[in-house]
CSV table of C-alpha atoms and ligand atoms in Angstrom, one decimal:
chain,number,residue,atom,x,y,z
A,53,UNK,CA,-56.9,9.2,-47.0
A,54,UNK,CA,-55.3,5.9,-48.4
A,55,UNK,CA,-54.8,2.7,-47.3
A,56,UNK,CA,-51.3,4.1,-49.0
A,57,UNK,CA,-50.7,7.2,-46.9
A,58,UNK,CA,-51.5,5.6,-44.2
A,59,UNK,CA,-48.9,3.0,-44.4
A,60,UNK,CA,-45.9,6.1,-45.3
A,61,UNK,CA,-46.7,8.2,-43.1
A,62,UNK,CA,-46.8,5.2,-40.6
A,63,UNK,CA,-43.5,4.2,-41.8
A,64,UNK,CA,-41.5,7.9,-41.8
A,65,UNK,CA,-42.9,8.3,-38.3
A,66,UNK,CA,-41.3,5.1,-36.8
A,67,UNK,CA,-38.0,5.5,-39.0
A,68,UNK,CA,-38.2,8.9,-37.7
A,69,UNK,CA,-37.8,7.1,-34.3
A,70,UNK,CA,-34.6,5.6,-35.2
A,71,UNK,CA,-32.4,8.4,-33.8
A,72,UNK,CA,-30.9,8.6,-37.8
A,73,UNK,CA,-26.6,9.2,-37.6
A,74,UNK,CA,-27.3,12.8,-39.4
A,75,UNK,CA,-29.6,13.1,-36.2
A,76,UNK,CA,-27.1,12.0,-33.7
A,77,UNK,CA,-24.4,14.1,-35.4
A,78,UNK,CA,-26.7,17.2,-35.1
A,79,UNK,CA,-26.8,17.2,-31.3
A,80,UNK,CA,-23.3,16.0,-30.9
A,81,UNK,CA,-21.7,19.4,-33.2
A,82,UNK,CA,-24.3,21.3,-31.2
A,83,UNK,CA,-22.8,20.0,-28.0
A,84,UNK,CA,-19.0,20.3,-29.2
A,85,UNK,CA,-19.8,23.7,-30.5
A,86,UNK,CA,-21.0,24.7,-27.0
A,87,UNK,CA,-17.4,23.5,-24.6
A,88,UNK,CA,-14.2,23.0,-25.1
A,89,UNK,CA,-14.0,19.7,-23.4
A,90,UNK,CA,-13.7,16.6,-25.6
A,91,UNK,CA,-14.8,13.5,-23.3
A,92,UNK,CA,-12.9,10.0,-23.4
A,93,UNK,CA,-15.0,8.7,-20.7
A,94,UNK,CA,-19.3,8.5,-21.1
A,95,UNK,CA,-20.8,8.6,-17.7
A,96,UNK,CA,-24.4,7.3,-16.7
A,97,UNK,CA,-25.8,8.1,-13.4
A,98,UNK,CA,-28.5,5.9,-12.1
A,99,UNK,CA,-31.6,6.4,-9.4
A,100,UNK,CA,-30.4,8.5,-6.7
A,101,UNK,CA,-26.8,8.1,-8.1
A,102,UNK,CA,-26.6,11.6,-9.8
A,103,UNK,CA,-23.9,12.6,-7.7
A,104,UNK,CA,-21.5,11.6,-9.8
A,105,UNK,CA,-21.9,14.3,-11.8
A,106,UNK,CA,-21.4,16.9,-9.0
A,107,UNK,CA,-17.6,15.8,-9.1
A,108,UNK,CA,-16.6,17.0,-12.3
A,109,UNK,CA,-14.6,20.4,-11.8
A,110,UNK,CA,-14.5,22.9,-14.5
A,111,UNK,CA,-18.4,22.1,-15.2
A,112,UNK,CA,-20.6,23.2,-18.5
A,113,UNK,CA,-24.5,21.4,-18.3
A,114,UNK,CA,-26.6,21.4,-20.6
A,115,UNK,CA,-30.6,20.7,-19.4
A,116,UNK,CA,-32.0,18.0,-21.9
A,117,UNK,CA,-34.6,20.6,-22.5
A,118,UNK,CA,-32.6,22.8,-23.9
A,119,UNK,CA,-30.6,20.1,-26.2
A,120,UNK,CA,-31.7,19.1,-29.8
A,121,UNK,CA,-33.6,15.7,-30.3
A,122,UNK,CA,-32.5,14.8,-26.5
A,123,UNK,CA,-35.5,13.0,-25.2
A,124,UNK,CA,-36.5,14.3,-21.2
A,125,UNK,CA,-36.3,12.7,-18.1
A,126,UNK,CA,-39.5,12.1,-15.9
A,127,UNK,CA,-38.5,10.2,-13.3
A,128,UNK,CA,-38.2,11.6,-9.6
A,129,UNK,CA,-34.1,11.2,-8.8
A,130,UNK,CA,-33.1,11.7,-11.9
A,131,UNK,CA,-31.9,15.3,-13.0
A,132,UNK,CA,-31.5,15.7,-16.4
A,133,UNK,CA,-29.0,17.6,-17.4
A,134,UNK,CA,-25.9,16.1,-19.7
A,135,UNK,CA,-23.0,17.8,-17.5
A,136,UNK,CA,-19.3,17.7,-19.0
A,137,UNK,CA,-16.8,18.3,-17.1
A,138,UNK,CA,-12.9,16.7,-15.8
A,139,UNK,CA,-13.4,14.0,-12.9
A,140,UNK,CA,-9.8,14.0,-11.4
A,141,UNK,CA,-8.2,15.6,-14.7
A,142,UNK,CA,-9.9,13.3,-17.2
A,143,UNK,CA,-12.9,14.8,-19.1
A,144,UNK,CA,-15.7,13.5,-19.2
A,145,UNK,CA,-19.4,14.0,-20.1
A,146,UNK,CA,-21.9,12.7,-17.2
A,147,UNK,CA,-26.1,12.1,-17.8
A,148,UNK,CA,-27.4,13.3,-14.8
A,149,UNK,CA,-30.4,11.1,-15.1
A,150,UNK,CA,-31.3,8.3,-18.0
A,151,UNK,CA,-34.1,7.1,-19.9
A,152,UNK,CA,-36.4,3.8,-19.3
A,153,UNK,CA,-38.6,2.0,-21.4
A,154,UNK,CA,-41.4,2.6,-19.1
A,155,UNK,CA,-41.4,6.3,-19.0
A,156,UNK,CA,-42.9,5.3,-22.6
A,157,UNK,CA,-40.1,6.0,-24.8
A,158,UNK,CA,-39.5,4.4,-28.2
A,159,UNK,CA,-36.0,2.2,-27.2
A,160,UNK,CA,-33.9,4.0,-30.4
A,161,UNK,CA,-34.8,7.2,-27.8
A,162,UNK,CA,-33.5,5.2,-24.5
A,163,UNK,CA,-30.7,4.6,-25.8
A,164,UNK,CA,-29.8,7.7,-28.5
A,165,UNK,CA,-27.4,9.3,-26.0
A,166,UNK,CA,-25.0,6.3,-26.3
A,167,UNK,CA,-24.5,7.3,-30.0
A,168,UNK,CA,-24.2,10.8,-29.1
A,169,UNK,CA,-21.5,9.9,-26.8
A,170,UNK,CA,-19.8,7.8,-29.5
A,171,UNK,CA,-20.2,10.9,-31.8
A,172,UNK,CA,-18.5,13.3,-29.2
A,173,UNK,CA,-15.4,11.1,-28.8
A,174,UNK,CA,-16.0,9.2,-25.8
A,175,UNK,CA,-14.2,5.2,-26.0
A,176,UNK,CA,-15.3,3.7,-22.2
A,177,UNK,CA,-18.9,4.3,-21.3
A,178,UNK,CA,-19.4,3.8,-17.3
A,179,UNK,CA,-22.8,3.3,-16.3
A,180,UNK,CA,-24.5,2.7,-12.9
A,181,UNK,CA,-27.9,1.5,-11.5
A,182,UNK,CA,-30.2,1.0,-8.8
A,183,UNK,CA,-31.0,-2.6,-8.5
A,184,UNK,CA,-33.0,-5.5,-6.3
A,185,UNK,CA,-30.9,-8.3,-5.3
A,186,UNK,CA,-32.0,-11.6,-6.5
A,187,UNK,CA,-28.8,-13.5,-4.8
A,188,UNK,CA,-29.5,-14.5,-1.5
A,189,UNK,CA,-26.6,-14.0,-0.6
A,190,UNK,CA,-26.5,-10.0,-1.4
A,191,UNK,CA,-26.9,-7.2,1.3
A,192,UNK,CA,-28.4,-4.3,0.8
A,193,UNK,CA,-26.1,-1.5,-0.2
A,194,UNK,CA,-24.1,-4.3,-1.7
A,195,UNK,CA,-22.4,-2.5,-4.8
A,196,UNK,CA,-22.3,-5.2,-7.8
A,197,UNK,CA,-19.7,-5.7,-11.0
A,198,UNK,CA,-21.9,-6.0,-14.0
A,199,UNK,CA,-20.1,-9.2,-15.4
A,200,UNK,CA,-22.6,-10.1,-17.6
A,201,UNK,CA,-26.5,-9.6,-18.5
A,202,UNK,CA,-30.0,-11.3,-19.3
A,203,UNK,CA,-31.7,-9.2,-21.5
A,204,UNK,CA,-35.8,-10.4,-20.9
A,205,UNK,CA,-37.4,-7.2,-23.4
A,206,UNK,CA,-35.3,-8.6,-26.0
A,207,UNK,CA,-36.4,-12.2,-25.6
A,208,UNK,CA,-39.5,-10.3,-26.8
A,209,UNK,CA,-38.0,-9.2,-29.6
A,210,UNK,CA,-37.3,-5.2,-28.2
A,211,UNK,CA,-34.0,-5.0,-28.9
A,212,UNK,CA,-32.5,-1.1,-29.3
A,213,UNK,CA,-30.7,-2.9,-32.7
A,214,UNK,CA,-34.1,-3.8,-34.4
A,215,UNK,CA,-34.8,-2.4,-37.3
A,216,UNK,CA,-32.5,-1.3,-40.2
A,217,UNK,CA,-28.6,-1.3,-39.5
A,218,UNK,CA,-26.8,2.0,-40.3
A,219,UNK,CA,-23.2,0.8,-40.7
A,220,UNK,CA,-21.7,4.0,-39.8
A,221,UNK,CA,-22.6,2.9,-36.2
A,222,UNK,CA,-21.7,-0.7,-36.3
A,223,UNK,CA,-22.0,-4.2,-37.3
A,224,UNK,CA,-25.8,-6.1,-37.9
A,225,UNK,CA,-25.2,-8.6,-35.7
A,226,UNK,CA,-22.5,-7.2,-32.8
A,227,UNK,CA,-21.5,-9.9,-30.4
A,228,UNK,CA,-22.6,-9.6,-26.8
A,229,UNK,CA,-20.5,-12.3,-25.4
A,230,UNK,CA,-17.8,-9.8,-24.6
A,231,UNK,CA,-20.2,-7.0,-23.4
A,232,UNK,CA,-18.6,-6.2,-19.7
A,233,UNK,CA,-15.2,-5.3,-20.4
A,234,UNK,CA,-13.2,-7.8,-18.6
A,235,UNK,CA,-10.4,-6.1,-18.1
A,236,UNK,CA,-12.2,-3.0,-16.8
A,237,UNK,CA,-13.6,-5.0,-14.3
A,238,UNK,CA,-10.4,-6.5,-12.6
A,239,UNK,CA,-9.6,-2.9,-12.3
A,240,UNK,CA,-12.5,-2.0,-10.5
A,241,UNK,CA,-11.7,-5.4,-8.3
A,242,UNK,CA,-8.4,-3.9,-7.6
A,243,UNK,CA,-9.2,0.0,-7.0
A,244,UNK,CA,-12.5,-1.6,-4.4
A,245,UNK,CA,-9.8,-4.1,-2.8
A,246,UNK,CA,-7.7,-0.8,-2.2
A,247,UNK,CA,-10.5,1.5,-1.3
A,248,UNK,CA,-11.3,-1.5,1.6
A,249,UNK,CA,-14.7,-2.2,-0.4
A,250,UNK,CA,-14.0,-5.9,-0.2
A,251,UNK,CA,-17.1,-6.6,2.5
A,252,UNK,CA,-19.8,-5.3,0.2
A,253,UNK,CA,-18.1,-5.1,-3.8
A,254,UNK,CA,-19.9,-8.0,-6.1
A,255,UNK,CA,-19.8,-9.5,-9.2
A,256,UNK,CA,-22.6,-10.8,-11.0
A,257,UNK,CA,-25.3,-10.9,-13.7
A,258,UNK,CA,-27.9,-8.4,-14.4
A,259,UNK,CA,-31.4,-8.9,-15.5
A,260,UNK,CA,-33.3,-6.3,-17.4
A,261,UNK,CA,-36.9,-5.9,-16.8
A,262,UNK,CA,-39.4,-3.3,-18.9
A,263,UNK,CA,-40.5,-2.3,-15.5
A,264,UNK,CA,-42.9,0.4,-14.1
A,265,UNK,CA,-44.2,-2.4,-12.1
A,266,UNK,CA,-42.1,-4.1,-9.7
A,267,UNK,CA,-41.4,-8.0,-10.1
A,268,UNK,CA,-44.0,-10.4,-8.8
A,269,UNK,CA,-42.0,-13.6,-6.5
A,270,UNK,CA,-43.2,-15.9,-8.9
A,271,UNK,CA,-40.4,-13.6,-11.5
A,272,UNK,CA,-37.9,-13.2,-9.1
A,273,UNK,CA,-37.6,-16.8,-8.2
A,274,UNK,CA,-37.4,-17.7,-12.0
A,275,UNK,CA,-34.7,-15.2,-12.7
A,276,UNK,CA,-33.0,-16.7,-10.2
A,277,UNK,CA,-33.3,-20.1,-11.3
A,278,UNK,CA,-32.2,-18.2,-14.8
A,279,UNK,CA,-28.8,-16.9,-13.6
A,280,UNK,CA,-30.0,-13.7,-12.2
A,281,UNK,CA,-27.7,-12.0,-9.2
A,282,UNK,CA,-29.7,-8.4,-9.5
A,283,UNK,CA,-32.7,-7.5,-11.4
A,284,UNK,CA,-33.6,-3.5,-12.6
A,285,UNK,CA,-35.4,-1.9,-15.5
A,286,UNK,CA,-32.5,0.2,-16.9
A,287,UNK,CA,-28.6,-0.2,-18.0
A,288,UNK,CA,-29.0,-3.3,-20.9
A,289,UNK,CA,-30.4,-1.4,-23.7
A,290,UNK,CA,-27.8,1.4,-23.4
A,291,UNK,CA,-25.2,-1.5,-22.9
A,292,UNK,CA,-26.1,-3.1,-26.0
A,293,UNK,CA,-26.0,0.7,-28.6
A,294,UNK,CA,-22.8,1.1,-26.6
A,295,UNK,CA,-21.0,-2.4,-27.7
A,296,UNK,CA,-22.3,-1.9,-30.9
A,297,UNK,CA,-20.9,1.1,-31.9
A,298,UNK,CA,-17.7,0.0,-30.2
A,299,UNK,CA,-17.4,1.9,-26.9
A,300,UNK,CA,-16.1,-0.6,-24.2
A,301,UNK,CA,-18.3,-0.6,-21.2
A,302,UNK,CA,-18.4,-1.2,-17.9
A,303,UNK,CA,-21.2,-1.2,-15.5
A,304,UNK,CA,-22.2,-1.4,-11.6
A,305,UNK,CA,-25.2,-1.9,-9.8
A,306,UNK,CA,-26.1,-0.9,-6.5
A,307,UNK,CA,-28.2,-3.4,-4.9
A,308,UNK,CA,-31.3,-0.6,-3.1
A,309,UNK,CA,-33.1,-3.8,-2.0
A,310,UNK,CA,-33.6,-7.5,-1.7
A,311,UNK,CA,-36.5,-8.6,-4.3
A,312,UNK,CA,-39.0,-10.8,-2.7
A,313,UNK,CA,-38.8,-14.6,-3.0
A,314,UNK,CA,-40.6,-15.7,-0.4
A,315,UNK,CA,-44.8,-15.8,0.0
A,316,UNK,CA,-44.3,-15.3,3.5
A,317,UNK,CA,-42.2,-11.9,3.3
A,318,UNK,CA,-44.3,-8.6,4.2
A,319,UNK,CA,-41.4,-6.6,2.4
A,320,UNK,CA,-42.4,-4.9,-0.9
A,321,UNK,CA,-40.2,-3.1,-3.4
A,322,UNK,CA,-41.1,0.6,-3.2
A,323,UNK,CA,-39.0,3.8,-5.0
A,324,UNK,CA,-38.5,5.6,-2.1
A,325,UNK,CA,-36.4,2.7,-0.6
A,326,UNK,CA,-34.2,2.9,-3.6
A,327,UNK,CA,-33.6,6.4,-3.7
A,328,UNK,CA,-32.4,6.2,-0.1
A,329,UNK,CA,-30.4,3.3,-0.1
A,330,UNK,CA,-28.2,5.3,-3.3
A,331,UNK,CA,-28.0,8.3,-0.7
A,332,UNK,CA,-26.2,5.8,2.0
A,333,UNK,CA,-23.4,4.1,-0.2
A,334,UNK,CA,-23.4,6.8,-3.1
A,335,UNK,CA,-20.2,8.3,-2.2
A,336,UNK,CA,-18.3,5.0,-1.5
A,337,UNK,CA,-20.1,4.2,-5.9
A,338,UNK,CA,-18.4,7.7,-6.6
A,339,UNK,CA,-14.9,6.6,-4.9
A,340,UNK,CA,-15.2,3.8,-6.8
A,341,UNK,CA,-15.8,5.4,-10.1
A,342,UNK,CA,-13.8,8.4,-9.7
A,343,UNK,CA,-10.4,5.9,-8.8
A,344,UNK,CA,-11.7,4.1,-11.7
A,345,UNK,CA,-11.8,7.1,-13.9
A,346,UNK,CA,-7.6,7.6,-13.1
A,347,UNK,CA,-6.6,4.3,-13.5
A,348,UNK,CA,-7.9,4.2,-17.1
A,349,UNK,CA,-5.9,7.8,-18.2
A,350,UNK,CA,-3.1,5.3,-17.1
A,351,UNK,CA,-4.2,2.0,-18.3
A,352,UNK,CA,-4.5,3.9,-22.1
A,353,UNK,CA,-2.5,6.2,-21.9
A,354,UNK,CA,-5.6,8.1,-24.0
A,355,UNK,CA,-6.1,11.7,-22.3
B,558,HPA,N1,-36.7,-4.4,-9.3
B,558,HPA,C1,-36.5,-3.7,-10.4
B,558,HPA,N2,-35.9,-2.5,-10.5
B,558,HPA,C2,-35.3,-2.1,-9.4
B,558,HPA,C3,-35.4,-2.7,-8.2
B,558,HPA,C4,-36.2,-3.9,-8.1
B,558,HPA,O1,-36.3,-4.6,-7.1
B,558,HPA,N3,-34.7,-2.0,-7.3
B,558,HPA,C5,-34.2,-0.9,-7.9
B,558,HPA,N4,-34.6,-1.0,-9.2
């Protein structure tokens, strides 16, 4: 074989990667050709958090097995299933489970379903996490306001936007300053003041790690130097496809443990702590959401 081949077949494999708008469009008229319900609102459950998606009445899933170029989940605590359904009369469609760059997948993949929403209609994409608290002064089971985020694989240069720009989706260089949608967020100050959530409801900064391996102190102590409230390995990259192809977002953290800053802590950062800590305070994170959910059928005035 050439030097030649090599290089095209090289190249056609990682454009292939790129989740192409002909192949986004494919799965989203295979969804919309499979339920009647035309979602506004994107839902993405986090670790533990897939409870969400129990809410929606009137329910039609879909196993990402079973959906064309969906990638699959692997992780334990996360379903699987893309579930649409109306959350207190609105519809909505609802990941039960998302992917991470450490399960291995291309980022283009990670992040593909936030086209797909864009393609089925959705305008405000919601999306939640599992988290370690970097603020010392955050509790666990402290539920945080994504107000803005420090994106460390794409200091790197792993950015879901790298690569050739397909204008149909968006701009080549999309502004990030206005990521967290700020009015979206004073509504989910004023629905958690009303729900009595003041004692544990946050706002802060989130810092995106590649992950499988938990931070060491030495990282936790410099992302908190950086600006860092809450550190996790999810959320950003999703955040990011979503801005760019103009969905506003808005995004919460649940805050499963406090990351270790100090040499003479015993505590470690272990899975199973996060997925119970999003058992204890995931209904007061669907509250939250769901109240949310209403306020913005009024707010718009969309559905
Ligand atoms: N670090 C990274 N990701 C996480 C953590 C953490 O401490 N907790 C939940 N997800």
């Amino acid at each position: 074989m050439s030097i030649y081949t090599v290089v095209m077949i090289s190249l056609s494999f990682s454009l292939s990667l790129r989740c192409s708008f002909e192949e986004c469009s494919a799965t989203a008229e295979w969804l919309l050709s499979r339920t009647e319900i035309r979602p506004l609102v994107g839902i993405v459950c986090g670790s533990g958090l897939g409870g969400l998606a129990e809410m929606l009445k009137d329910q039609m899933a879909f196993k990402y097995s079973d959906i064309p170029n969906f990638p699959q989940s692997t992780v334990h605590g996360h379903a699987g299933r893309l579930v649409f359904g109306k959350l207190k009369g609105k519809a909505c469609v609802c990941m039960q489970g998302r992917f991470h760059l450490y399960e291995g997948y291309p980022i283009h993949k990670v992040t593909m379903p936030m086209r797909i929403f864009k393609l089925l209609g959705v305008e405000t994409v919601i999306l939640t996490n599992a988290a370690g608290g970097l603020n010392q002064d955050y509790k666990v089971g402290d539920i945080m306001i994504i107000k803005d985020h420090i994106n460390m694989p794409g200091f790197a240069g792993n950015n879901p936007l790298a690569g050739p720009n397909d204008e149909r989706f968006g701009v080549r260089f999309p502004s990030m300053s206005d990521a967290y949608d700020r009015e979206l967020l004073q509504l989910a100050q004023g629905v958690g003041a009303e729900l009595g959530f003041g004692d544990f409801l946050r706002e802060g900064v989130y810092c995106v790690l590649g992950g499988p391996s938990f931070e060491t102190i030495a990282e936790c102590r410099m992302m908190n130097r950086l600006g860092a409230d809450a550190v996790g390995m999810s959320t950003v990259h999703e955040v990011i496809v979503a801005r760019h192809c103009g969905m506003r977002v808005f995004a919460l953290s649940l805050i499963t443990n406090q990351a270790v800053m100090d040499y003479d802590s015993q505590e470690k950062a272990n899975h199973e702590e996060v997925l119970e800590t999003g058992q204890l305070r995931a209904k007061q994170l669907e509250r939250l959401v769901s109240n949310m959910v209403t306020h913005i059928e009024h707010n718009n005035n969309d559905a």
